[in-house]
Structures are given as C-alpha cells and as structure tokens.
mmCIF file of N, CA, C and O in Angstrom:
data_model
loop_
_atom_site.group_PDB
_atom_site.id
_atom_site.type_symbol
_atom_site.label_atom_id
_atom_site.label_comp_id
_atom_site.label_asym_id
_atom_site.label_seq_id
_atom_site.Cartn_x
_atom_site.Cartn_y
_atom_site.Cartn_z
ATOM 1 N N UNK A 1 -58.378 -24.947 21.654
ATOM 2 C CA UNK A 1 -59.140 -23.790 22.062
ATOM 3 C C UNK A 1 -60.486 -23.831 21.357
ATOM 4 O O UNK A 1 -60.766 -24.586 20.427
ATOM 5 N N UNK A 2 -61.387 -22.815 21.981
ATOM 6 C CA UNK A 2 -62.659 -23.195 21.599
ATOM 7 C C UNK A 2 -63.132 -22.080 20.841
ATOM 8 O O UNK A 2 -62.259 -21.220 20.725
ATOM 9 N N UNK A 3 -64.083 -21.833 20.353
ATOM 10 C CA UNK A 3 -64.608 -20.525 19.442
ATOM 11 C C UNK A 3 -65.779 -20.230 20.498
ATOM 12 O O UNK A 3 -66.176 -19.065 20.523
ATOM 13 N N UNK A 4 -66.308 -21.042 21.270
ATOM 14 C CA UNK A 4 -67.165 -20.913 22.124
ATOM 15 C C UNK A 4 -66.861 -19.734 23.427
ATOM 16 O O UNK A 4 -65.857 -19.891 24.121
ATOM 17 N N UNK A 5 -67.591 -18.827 23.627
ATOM 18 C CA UNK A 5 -67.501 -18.281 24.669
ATOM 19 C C UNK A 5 -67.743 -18.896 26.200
ATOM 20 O O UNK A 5 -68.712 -19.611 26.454
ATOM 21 N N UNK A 6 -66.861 -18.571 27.064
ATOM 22 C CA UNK A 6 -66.908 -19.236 28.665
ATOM 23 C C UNK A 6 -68.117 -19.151 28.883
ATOM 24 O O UNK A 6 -68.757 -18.209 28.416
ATOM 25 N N UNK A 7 -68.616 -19.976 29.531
ATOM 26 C CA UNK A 7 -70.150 -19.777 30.212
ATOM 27 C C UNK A 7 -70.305 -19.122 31.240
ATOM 28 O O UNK A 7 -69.600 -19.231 32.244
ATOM 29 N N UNK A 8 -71.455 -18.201 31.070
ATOM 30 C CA UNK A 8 -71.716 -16.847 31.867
ATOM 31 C C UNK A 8 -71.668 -17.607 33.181
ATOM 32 O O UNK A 8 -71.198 -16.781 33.963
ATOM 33 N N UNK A 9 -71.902 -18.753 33.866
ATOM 34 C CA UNK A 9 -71.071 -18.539 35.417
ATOM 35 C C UNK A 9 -70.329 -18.418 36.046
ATOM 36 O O UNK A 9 -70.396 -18.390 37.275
ATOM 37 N N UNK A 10 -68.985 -18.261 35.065
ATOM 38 C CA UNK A 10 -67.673 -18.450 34.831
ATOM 39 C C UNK A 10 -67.060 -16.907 35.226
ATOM 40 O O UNK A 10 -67.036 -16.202 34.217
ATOM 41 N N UNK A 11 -66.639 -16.321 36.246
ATOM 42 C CA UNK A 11 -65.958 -15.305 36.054
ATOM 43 C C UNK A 11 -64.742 -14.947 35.901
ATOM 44 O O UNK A 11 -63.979 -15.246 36.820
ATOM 45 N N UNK A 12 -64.271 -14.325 34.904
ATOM 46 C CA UNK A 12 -63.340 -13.584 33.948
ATOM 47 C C UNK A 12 -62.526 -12.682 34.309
ATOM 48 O O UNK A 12 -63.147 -11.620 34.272
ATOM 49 N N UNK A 13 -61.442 -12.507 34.650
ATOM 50 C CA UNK A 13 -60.460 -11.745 35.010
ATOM 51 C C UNK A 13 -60.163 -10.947 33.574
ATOM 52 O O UNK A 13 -59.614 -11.447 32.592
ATOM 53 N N UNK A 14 -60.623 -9.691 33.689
ATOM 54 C CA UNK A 14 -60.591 -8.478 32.478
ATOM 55 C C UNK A 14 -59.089 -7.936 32.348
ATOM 56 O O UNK A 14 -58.638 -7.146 33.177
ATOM 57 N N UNK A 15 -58.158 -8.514 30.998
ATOM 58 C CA UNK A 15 -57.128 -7.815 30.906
ATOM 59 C C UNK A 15 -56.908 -6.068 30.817
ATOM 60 O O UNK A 15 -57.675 -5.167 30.479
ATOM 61 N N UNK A 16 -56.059 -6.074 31.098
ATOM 62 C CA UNK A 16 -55.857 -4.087 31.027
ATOM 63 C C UNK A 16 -55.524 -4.167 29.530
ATOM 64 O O UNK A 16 -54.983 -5.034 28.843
ATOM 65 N N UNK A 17 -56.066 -2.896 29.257
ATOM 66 C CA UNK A 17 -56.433 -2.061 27.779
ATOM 67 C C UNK A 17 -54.869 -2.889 27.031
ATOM 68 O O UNK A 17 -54.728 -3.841 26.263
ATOM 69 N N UNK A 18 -53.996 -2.047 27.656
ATOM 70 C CA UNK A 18 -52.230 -2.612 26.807
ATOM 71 C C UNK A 18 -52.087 -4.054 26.906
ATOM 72 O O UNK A 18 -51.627 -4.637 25.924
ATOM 73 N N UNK A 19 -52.323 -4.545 27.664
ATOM 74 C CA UNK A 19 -52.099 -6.202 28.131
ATOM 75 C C UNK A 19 -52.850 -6.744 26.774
ATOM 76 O O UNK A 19 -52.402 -7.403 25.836
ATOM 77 N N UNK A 20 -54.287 -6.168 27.050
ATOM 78 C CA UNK A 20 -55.380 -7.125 25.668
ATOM 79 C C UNK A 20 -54.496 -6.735 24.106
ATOM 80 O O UNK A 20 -54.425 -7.502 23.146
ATOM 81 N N UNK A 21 -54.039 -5.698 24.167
ATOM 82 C CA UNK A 21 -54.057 -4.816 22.598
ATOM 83 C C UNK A 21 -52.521 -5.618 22.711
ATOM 84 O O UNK A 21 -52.198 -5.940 21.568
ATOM 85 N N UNK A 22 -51.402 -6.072 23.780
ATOM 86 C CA UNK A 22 -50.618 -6.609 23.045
ATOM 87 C C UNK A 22 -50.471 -7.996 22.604
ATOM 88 O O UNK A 22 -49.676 -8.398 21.755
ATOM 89 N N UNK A 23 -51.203 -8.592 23.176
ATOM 90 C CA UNK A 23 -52.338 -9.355 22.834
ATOM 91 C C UNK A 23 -52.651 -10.095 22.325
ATOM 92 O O UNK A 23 -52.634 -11.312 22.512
ATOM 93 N N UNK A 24 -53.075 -9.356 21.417
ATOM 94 C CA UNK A 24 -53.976 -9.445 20.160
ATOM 95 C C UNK A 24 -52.468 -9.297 19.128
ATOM 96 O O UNK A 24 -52.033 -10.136 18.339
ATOM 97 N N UNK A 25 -52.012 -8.209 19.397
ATOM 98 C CA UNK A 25 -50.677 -8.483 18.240
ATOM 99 C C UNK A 25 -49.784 -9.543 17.994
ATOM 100 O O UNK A 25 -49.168 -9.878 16.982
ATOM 101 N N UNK A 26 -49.881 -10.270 19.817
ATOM 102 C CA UNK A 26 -48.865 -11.529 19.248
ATOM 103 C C UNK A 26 -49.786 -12.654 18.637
ATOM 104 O O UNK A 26 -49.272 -13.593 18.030
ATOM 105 N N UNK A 27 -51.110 -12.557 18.797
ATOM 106 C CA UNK A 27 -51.863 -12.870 17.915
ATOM 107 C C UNK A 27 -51.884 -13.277 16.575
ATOM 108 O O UNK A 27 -52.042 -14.365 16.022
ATOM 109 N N UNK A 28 -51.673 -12.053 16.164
ATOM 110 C CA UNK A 28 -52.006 -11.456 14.503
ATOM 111 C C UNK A 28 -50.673 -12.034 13.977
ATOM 112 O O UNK A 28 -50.713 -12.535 12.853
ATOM 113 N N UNK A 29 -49.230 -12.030 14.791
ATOM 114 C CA UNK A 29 -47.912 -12.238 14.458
ATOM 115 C C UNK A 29 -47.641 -13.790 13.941
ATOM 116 O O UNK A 29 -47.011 -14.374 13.058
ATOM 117 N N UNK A 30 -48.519 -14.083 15.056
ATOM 118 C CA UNK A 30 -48.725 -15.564 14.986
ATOM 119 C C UNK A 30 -49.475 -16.467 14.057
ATOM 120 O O UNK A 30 -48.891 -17.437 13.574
ATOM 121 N N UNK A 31 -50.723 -16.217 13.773
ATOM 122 C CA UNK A 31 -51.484 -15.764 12.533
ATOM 123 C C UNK A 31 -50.819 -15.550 11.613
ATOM 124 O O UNK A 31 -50.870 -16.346 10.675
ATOM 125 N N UNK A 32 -50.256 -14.802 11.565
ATOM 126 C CA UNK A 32 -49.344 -14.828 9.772
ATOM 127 C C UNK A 32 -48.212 -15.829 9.940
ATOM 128 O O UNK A 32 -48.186 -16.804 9.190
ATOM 129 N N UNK A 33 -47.468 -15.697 10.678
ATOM 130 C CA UNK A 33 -45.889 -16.791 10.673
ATOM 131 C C UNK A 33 -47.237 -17.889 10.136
ATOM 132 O O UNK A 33 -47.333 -18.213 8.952
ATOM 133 N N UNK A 34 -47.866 -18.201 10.818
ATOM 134 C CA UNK A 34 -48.721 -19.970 10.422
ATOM 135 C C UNK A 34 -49.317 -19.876 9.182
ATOM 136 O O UNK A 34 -49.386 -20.926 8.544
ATOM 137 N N UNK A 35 -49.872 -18.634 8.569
ATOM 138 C CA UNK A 35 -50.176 -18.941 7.477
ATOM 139 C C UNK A 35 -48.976 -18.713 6.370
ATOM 140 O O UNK A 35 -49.191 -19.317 5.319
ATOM 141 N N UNK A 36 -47.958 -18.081 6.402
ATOM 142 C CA UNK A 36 -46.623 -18.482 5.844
ATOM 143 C C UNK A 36 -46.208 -19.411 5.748
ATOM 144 O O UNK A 36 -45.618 -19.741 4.719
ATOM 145 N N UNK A 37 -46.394 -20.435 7.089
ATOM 146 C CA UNK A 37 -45.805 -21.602 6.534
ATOM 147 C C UNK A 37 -46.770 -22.274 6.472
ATOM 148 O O UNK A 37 -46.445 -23.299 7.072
ATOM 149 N N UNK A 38 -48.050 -22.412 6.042
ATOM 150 C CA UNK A 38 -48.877 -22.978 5.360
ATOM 151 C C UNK A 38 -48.907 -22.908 4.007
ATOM 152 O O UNK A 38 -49.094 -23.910 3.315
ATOM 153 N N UNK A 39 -48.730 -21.751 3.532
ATOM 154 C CA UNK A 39 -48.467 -21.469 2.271
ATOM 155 C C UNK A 39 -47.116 -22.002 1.919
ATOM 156 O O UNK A 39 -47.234 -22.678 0.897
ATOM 157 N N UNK A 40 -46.059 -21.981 2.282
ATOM 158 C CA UNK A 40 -44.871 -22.479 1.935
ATOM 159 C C UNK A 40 -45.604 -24.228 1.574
ATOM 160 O O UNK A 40 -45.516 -24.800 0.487
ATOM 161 N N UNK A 41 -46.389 -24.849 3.000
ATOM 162 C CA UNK A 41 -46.223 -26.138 2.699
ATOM 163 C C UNK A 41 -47.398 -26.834 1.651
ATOM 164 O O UNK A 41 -47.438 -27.949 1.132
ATOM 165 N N UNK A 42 -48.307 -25.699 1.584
ATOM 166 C CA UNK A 42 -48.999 -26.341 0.366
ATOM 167 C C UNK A 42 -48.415 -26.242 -0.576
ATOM 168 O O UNK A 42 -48.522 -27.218 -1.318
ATOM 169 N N UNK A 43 -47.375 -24.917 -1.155
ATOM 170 C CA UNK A 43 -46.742 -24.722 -2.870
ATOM 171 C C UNK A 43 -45.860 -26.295 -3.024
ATOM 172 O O UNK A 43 -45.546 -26.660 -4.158
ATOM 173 N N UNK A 44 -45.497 -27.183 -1.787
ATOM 174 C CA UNK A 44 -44.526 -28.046 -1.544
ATOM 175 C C UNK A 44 -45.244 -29.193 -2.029
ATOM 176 O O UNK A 44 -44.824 -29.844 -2.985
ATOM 177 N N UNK A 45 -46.524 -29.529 -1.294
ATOM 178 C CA UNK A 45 -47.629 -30.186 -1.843
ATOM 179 C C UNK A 45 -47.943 -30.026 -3.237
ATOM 180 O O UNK A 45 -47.998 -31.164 -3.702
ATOM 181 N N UNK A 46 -48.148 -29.277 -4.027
ATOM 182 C CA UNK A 46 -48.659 -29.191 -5.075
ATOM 183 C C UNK A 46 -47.317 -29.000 -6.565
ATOM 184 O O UNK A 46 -47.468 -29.209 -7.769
ATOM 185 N N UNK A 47 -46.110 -28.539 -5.800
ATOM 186 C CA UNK A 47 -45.362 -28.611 -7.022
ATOM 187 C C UNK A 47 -43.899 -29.214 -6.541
ATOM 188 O O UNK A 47 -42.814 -28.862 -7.003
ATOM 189 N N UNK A 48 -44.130 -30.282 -5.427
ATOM 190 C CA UNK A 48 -42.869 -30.794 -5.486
ATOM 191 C C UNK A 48 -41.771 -30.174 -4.475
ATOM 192 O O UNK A 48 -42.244 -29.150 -3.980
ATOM 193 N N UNK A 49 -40.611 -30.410 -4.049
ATOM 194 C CA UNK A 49 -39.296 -30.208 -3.487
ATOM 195 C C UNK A 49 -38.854 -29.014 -4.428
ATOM 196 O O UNK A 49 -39.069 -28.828 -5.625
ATOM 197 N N UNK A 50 -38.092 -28.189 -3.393
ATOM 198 C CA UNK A 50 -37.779 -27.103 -4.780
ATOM 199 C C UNK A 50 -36.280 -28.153 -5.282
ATOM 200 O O UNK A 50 -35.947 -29.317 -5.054
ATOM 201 N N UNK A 51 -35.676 -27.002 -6.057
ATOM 202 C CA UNK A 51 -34.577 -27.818 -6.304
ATOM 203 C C UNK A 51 -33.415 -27.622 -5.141
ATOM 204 O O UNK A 51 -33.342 -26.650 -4.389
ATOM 205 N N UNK A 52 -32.793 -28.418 -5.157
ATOM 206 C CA UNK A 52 -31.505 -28.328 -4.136
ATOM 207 C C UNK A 52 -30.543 -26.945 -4.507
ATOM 208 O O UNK A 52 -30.218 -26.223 -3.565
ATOM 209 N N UNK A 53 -30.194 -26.669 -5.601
ATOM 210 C CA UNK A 53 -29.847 -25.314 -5.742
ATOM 211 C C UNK A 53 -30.529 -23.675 -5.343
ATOM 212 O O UNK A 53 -30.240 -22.479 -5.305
ATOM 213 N N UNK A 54 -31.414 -24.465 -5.143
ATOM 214 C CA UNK A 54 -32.444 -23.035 -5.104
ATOM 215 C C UNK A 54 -32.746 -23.290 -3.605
ATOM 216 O O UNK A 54 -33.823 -22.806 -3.256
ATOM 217 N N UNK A 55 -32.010 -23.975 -2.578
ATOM 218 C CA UNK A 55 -31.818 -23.677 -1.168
ATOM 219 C C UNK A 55 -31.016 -23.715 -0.181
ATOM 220 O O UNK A 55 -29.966 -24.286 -0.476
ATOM 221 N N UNK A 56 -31.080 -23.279 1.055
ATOM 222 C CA UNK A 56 -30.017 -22.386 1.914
ATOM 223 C C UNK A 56 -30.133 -23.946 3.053
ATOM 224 O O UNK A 56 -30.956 -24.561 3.731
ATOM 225 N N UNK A 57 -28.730 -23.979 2.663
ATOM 226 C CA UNK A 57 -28.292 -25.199 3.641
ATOM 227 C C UNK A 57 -28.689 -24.915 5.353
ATOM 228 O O UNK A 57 -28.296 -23.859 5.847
ATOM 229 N N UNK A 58 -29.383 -25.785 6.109
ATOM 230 C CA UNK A 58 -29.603 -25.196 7.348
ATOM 231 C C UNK A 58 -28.961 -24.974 8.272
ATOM 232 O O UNK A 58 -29.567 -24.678 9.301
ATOM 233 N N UNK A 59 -27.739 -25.015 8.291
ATOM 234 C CA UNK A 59 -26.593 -25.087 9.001
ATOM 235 C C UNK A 59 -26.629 -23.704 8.831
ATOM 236 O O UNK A 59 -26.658 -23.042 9.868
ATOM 237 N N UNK A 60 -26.634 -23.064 7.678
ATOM 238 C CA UNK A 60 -26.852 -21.518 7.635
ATOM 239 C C UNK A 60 -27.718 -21.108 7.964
ATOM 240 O O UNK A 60 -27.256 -20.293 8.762
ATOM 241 N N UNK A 61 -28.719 -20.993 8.005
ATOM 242 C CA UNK A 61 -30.198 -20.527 7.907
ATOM 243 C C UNK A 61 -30.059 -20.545 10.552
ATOM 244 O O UNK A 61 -30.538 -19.729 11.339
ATOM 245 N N UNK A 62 -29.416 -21.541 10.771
ATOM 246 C CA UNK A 62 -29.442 -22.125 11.769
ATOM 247 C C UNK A 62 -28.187 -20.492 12.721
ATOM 248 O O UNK A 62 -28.354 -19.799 13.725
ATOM 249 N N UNK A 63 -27.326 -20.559 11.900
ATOM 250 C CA UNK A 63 -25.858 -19.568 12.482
ATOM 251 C C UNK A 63 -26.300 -18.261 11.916
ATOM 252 O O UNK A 63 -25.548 -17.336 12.221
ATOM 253 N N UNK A 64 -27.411 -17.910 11.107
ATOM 254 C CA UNK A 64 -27.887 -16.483 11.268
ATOM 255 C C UNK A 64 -29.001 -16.178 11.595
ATOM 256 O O UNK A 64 -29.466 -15.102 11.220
ATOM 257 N N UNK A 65 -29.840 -17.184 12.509
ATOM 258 C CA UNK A 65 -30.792 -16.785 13.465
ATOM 259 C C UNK A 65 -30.113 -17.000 15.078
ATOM 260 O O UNK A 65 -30.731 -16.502 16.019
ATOM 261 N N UNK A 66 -28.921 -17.701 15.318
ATOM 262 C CA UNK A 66 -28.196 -17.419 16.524
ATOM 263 C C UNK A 66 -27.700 -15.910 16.029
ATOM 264 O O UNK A 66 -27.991 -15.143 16.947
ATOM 265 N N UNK A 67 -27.127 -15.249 15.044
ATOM 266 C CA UNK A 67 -26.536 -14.331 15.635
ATOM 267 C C UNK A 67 -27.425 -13.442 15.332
ATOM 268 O O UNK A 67 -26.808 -12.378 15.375
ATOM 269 N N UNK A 68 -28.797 -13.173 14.976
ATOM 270 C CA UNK A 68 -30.072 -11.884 15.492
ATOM 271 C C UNK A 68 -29.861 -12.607 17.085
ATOM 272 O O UNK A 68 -29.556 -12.010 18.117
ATOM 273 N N UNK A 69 -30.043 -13.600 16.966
ATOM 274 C CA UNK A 69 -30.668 -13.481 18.938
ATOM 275 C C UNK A 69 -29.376 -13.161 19.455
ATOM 276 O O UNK A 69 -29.539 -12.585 20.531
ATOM 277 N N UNK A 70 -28.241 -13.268 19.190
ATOM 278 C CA UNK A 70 -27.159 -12.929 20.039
ATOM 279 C C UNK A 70 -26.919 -11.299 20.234
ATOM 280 O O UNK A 70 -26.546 -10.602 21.177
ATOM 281 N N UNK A 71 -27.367 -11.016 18.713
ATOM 282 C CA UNK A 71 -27.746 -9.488 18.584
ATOM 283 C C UNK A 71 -29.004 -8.537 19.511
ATOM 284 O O UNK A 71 -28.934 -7.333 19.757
ATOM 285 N N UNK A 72 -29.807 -9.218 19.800
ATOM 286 C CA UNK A 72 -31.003 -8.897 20.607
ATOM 287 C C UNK A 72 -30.386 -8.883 21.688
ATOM 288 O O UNK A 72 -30.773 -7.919 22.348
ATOM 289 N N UNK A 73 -29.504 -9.550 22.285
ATOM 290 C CA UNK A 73 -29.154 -10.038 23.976
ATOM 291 C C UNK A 73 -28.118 -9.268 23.961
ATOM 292 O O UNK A 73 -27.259 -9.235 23.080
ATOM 293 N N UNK A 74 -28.202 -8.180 25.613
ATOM 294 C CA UNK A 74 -27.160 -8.017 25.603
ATOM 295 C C UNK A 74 -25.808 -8.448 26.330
ATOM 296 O O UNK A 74 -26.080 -8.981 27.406
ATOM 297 N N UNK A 75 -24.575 -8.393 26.110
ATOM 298 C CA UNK A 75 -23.486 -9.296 26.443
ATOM 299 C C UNK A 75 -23.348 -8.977 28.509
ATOM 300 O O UNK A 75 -23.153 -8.040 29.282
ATOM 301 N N UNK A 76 -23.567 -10.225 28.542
ATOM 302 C CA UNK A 76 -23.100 -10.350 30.305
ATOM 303 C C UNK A 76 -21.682 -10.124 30.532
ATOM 304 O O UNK A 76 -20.915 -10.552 29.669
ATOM 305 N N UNK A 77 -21.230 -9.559 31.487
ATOM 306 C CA UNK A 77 -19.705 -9.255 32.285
ATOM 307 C C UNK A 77 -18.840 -10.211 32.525
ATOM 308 O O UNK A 77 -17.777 -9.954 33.089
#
C-alpha cells in the first residue's frame, strides 16, 4: 500500500460514516496486534529464547483459542 493519495482522475467510491469509522478500528486493532508482536520479536532479538519453563506448550495455547471460537459460534442442529 501506498502513503500516496489516488490521483485526482481517479474516482472514489465514498464509504458511509459507520463503514469508514469501522474501519478505521479494524485498523487501529491491527496496528496494535503488529506492534505486539513486534515488540515480543525484538525483546527475542535482543535477549535471547525465553526459557522453556517460562512457556505455554502450543498444543495449549492452540485448544484454548479453538474453544473462544467455538464459544463465539453458535452450535448448529
């Protein structure tokens, strides 16, 4: 993506007010998750692997983000 604005011969289909403003939030959401794990991966860079005790096997980390999303969804008939 560009920082550059479209060139004025270019016409623009204007989102609605809620459409832009939600938007912009998955935006901002997005924006932080990336700089979270930027920050996670520079402290990784600069001081090493943590220790193996001091982390959550992914097999776990893996069976309690299935069950939020299973929690979000609701159950079919």
């Amino acid at each position: 993506m560009s920082d550059q604005p479209a060139p004025a011969d270019t016409a623009r289909q204007q989102l609605e007010p809620a459409a832009a403003d939600g938007l912009r939030a998955y935006a901002a959401r997005t924006r932080e998750s990336a700089d979270q794990l930027a920050a996670v991966l520079e402290d990784i860079a600069a001081n090493g692997l943590p220790a193996l005790e001091n982390c959550t096997p992914w097999e776990e980390l893996r069976e309690t983000h299935l069950a939020r999303l299973a929690a979000q969804r609701p159950a079919v008939a």
